[in-house]
Tab-separated table of C-alpha atoms in Angstrom:
chain	number	residue	atom	x	y	z
A	294	MET	CA	51.507	-13.825	45.158
A	295	ALA	CA	49.450	-14.628	42.372
A	296	ALA	CA	47.386	-11.923	40.668
A	297	ARG	CA	43.586	-10.557	41.698
A	298	THR	CA	41.806	-10.690	38.151
A	299	VAL	CA	38.806	-8.276	38.804
A	300	ALA	CA	35.920	-8.375	36.892
A	301	LYS	CA	34.655	-5.958	34.734
A	302	ASP	CA	30.684	-5.193	33.636
A	303	ILE	CA	30.376	-4.465	30.177
A	304	ILE	CA	27.100	-3.296	28.333
A	305	THR	CA	27.519	-4.633	24.335
A	306	LEU	CA	25.752	-2.489	22.198
A	307	ARG	CA	22.425	-4.961	21.461
A	308	GLY	CA	22.356	-5.273	25.560
A	309	SER	CA	21.580	-1.237	25.395
A	310	ALA	CA	19.499	-0.980	22.972
A	311	ALA	CA	17.272	-3.887	24.467
A	312	ILE	CA	18.035	-1.777	28.173
A	313	VAL	CA	16.970	1.710	25.666
A	314	SER	CA	14.054	0.768	23.503
A	315	GLU	CA	12.231	-1.062	26.697
A	316	PHE	CA	12.305	1.560	28.538
A	317	PHE	CA	10.074	3.869	26.133
A	318	ILE	CA	7.690	1.267	26.124
A	319	SER	CA	7.390	1.478	30.101
A	320	ILE	CA	5.903	4.779	30.201
A	321	LEU	CA	2.651	3.776	28.839
A	322	TYR	CA	2.328	1.188	32.245
A	323	ASN	CA	3.509	3.727	34.475
A	324	ARG	CA	1.029	6.004	32.845
A	325	GLY	CA	-2.133	3.489	33.144
A	326	VAL	CA	-2.733	4.032	29.437
A	327	TYR	CA	-4.625	0.466	29.772
A	328	PRO	CA	-7.222	-0.471	32.153
A	329	GLU	CA	-5.533	-0.952	35.699
A	330	GLU	CA	-7.528	-4.639	34.946
A	331	SER	CA	-5.850	-5.583	32.426
A	332	PHE	CA	-2.442	-5.417	33.791
A	333	VAL	CA	-0.238	-7.848	36.699
A	334	LYS	CA	1.776	-6.088	38.692
A	335	VAL	CA	5.917	-7.288	38.282
A	336	LYS	CA	8.713	-5.604	39.445
A	337	LYS	CA	11.122	-4.094	37.142
A	338	TYR	CA	14.115	-1.356	37.586
A	339	GLY	CA	14.245	-1.773	41.196
A	340	LEU	CA	10.283	-0.979	41.195
A	341	PRO	CA	6.724	-2.037	41.136
A	342	LEU	CA	5.305	-1.991	37.055
A	343	LEU	CA	1.856	-2.814	36.044
A	344	LEU	CA	2.149	-4.919	32.295
A	345	THR	CA	0.129	-5.818	30.224
A	346	GLU	CA	-1.790	-9.055	30.075
A	347	ASP	CA	-3.855	-8.023	26.993
A	348	GLU	CA	-2.312	-10.548	23.772
A	349	GLY	CA	-3.145	-7.822	21.382
A	350	VAL	CA	-1.364	-5.115	22.957
A	351	LYS	CA	2.003	-7.786	23.957
A	352	SER	CA	2.071	-8.245	20.551
A	353	PHE	CA	2.372	-5.341	19.093
A	354	ILE	CA	4.507	-3.555	21.639
A	355	ALA	CA	7.104	-6.893	20.890
A	356	ASN	CA	7.499	-5.416	17.284
A	357	LEU	CA	7.500	-2.296	18.637
A	358	THR	CA	10.212	-2.758	21.136
A	359	ALA	CA	12.015	-4.935	18.406
A	360	GLN	CA	11.718	-2.846	15.252
A	361	LEU	CA	13.503	0.156	17.670
A	362	SER	CA	16.341	-2.008	19.267
A	363	GLU	CA	16.666	-2.507	15.549
A	364	TRP	CA	17.256	1.422	14.901
A	365	LEU	CA	19.819	1.050	18.214
A	366	GLU	CA	21.500	-1.076	17.613
A	367	ALA	CA	22.436	0.014	13.607
A	368	GLY	CA	23.037	4.237	15.821
A	369	LYS	CA	20.784	4.557	13.772
A	370	LEU	CA	17.575	6.249	15.961
A	371	GLN	CA	17.926	10.005	16.621
A	372	ARG	CA	14.908	10.314	18.790
A	373	VAL	CA	11.315	8.152	19.956
A	374	VAL	CA	8.230	10.912	20.520
A	375	LEU	CA	5.953	8.574	22.125
A	376	VAL	CA	2.207	10.290	22.348
A	377	ILE	CA	-1.132	9.928	24.676
A	378	MET	CA	-4.510	11.193	22.668
A	379	SER	CA	-7.261	11.404	24.338
A	380	LYS	CA	-9.255	7.622	22.571
A	381	ALA	CA	-12.754	10.062	21.378
A	382	THR	CA	-11.404	13.256	20.265
A	383	SER	CA	-7.313	12.267	19.373
A	384	GLU	CA	-6.378	15.327	21.384
A	385	VAL	CA	-2.909	15.017	22.326
A	386	LEU	CA	-2.458	14.982	26.161
A	387	GLU	CA	1.164	14.717	26.724
A	388	ARG	CA	3.681	14.494	24.595
A	389	TRP	CA	7.303	11.941	26.301
A	390	ASN	CA	10.387	13.288	23.473
A	391	PHE	CA	13.820	10.700	24.060
A	392	SER	CA	16.594	12.283	22.010
A	393	ILE	CA	18.768	9.862	22.052
A	394	GLU	CA	22.696	9.586	21.395
A	395	THR	CA	24.642	6.890	20.249
A	396	ASP	CA	27.910	6.090	20.713
A	397	SER	CA	29.216	6.119	17.420
A	398	GLU	CA	32.617	4.160	17.806
A	399	VAL	CA	31.150	0.999	18.763
A	400	VAL	CA	28.027	0.980	16.241
A	401	GLU	CA	31.004	0.847	13.412
A	402	GLN	CA	33.628	-0.165	15.280
A	403	GLY	CA	31.242	-2.780	17.645
A	404	VAL	CA	33.501	-2.607	20.335
A	405	SER	CA	32.085	-2.456	23.585
A	406	ARG	CA	31.900	0.002	27.505
A	407	GLU	CA	32.149	-0.182	30.988
A	408	LYS	CA	29.150	-0.221	32.923
A	409	SER	CA	27.075	-2.313	35.398
A	410	ASP	CA	23.822	-3.151	35.274
A	411	LYS	CA	23.414	-1.589	38.412
A	412	GLU	CA	24.686	1.730	37.774
A	413	ILE	CA	22.183	1.568	34.766
A	414	MET	CA	19.522	0.614	36.920
A	415	ARG	CA	19.696	2.541	39.492
A	416	GLU	CA	19.861	5.969	36.989
A	417	ILE	CA	16.929	4.203	35.581
A	418	GLN	CA	14.815	4.131	38.606
A	419	ALA	CA	15.316	7.366	39.181
A	420	ILE	CA	13.440	8.640	36.496
A	421	MET	CA	10.581	5.849	37.181
A	422	ARG	CA	10.325	8.360	40.648
A	423	GLN	CA	10.400	11.059	39.418
A	424	ILE	CA	7.428	10.338	36.757
A	425	ALA	CA	6.226	8.147	39.184
A	426	SER	CA	6.242	12.179	41.473
A	427	SER	CA	4.838	13.532	38.438
A	428	ILE	CA	0.945	12.973	38.554
A	429	THR	CA	0.957	15.764	40.832
A	430	TYR	CA	0.872	17.779	37.365
A	431	LEU	CA	0.183	15.755	34.387
A	432	PRO	CA	-2.907	15.251	33.365
A	433	CYS	CA	-5.084	12.964	35.173
A	434	LEU	CA	-6.173	10.467	32.052
A	435	ASP	CA	-9.663	9.994	33.688
A	436	GLU	CA	-10.007	9.024	29.449
A	437	PRO	CA	-9.676	6.043	27.606
A	438	CYS	CA	-6.928	6.576	25.984
A	439	VAL	CA	-4.342	5.646	22.956
A	440	PHE	CA	-0.991	5.538	22.105
A	441	ASP	CA	1.206	6.525	18.672
A	442	VAL	CA	5.153	5.870	18.491
A	443	LEU	CA	6.964	8.671	16.645
A	444	ALA	CA	10.383	8.293	15.729
A	445	TYR	CA	12.816	10.027	14.190
A	446	THR	CA	16.091	8.304	12.030
A	447	ASP	CA	18.391	8.869	9.746
A	448	LYS	CA	17.333	9.462	6.295
A	449	ASP	CA	18.812	6.440	5.005
A	450	VAL	CA	17.268	4.195	7.001
A	451	ALA	CA	14.595	1.484	4.995
A	452	VAL	CA	11.410	1.951	7.133
A	453	PRO	CA	9.102	-0.784	7.665
A	454	PHE	CA	5.400	-0.759	5.619
A	455	THR	CA	3.553	-0.635	9.109
A	456	TRP	CA	5.152	2.712	9.805
A	457	ILE	CA	3.459	5.808	8.220
A	458	GLU	CA	4.488	8.758	8.039
A	459	SER	CA	2.877	11.719	10.754
A	460	ASP	CA	2.710	14.962	11.606
A	461	PRO	CA	4.702	16.010	15.002
A	462	LYS	CA	1.296	16.105	16.607
A	463	LEU	CA	2.170	19.327	19.503
A	464	ILE	CA	0.512	20.178	22.404
A	465	ALA	CA	-0.158	24.168	22.065
A	466	ASN	CA	1.128	26.808	24.447
A	467	PRO	CA	2.742	23.446	26.962
A	468	GLN	CA	3.353	22.889	29.897
A	469	MET	CA	7.002	20.984	29.920
A	470	VAL	CA	9.615	19.121	32.678
A	471	LYS	CA	12.653	18.006	31.760
A	472	LEU	CA	12.879	14.618	33.396
A	473	HIS	CA	16.859	13.069	34.470
A	474	SER	CA	18.098	10.995	32.144
A	475	PHE	CA	20.037	7.883	31.773
A	476	ASP	CA	23.499	7.012	29.964
A	477	THR	CA	24.211	3.377	28.979
A	478	LYS	CA	27.277	4.284	28.176
A	479	ILE	CA	26.285	3.758	24.742
A	480	HIS	CA	22.696	5.223	24.626
A	481	LYS	CA	22.541	8.558	26.353
A	482	VAL	CA	18.940	9.067	26.341
A	483	ASP	CA	17.084	12.517	27.588
A	484	THR	CA	13.516	12.896	28.698
A	485	LEU	CA	11.799	15.774	27.848
A	486	VAL	CA	7.483	15.311	28.740
A	487	SER	CA	4.626	18.247	27.140
A	488	TYR	CA	1.709	18.474	28.771
A	489	LYS	CA	-1.657	20.234	27.968
A	490	ASN	CA	-1.206	23.442	29.991
A	491	ASP	CA	-4.668	23.543	31.998
A	492	GLU	CA	-7.125	25.951	32.217
A	493	TRP	CA	-7.012	26.527	36.116
A	494	ASP	CA	-3.495	27.339	35.632
A	495	GLU	CA	-4.002	30.580	34.330
A	496	GLU	CA	-6.299	31.159	36.291
C-alpha cells in the first residue's frame, strides 16, 4: 500500500512579518483617514477594503511596511501604535495599540511553524469585522485627519534617520476597547483601540 503524503501549511518568518505589517496599515483604509475618492475598492482577507490610489501615500506606506517587516523579521518590534489626529488641531482622536509577541526560536534558529493562510485570514477577518461594527462607538472622523505611526523596538535597534523621537500621543481619560487577537504561530498580535471620550457619554 502506497504511503500517503499530506501537505503541511508552513508559515515562514518573512511571510509572517509581511502579514502582520500589512494588517497594521489596513486600519488606515478601514477608518477612511483619506478622502473616499482617493481610494479603490479591493478584496483583502476575504473582505472588501479600500486602498489608496494616491502615489505619495502609496510610496510612504510601502516604505513604512518594509521597515516594520524588517523589525518584525529581526524579532525587535515590541509594539506599534497608529495614531489618528485632527489635521487642524493635532488632537488625538484614536490610538490603535498593537502589542506583538514574537517566537524567539524562529528568529534565532530560522525554523518555521505550521499554520495555514486560511486560519490566519479567518482570525484577521474576525478583527476586521469587529472594527467595521465598531463604527457605532468610535469617533466620527468627519474632519480632515492625519496619522502617525509609533514603533516601540528593542534598544539595540538601528533607527533610520526618517524616524524621530516622539511623545506617546496619549488620549486623556480615553474609552478603550480590546479587539480580537490573531496569531501566525510566529507573531501574536493583540489590538487595543483608545478613543476620545465623547462629552455626551457623560451626561
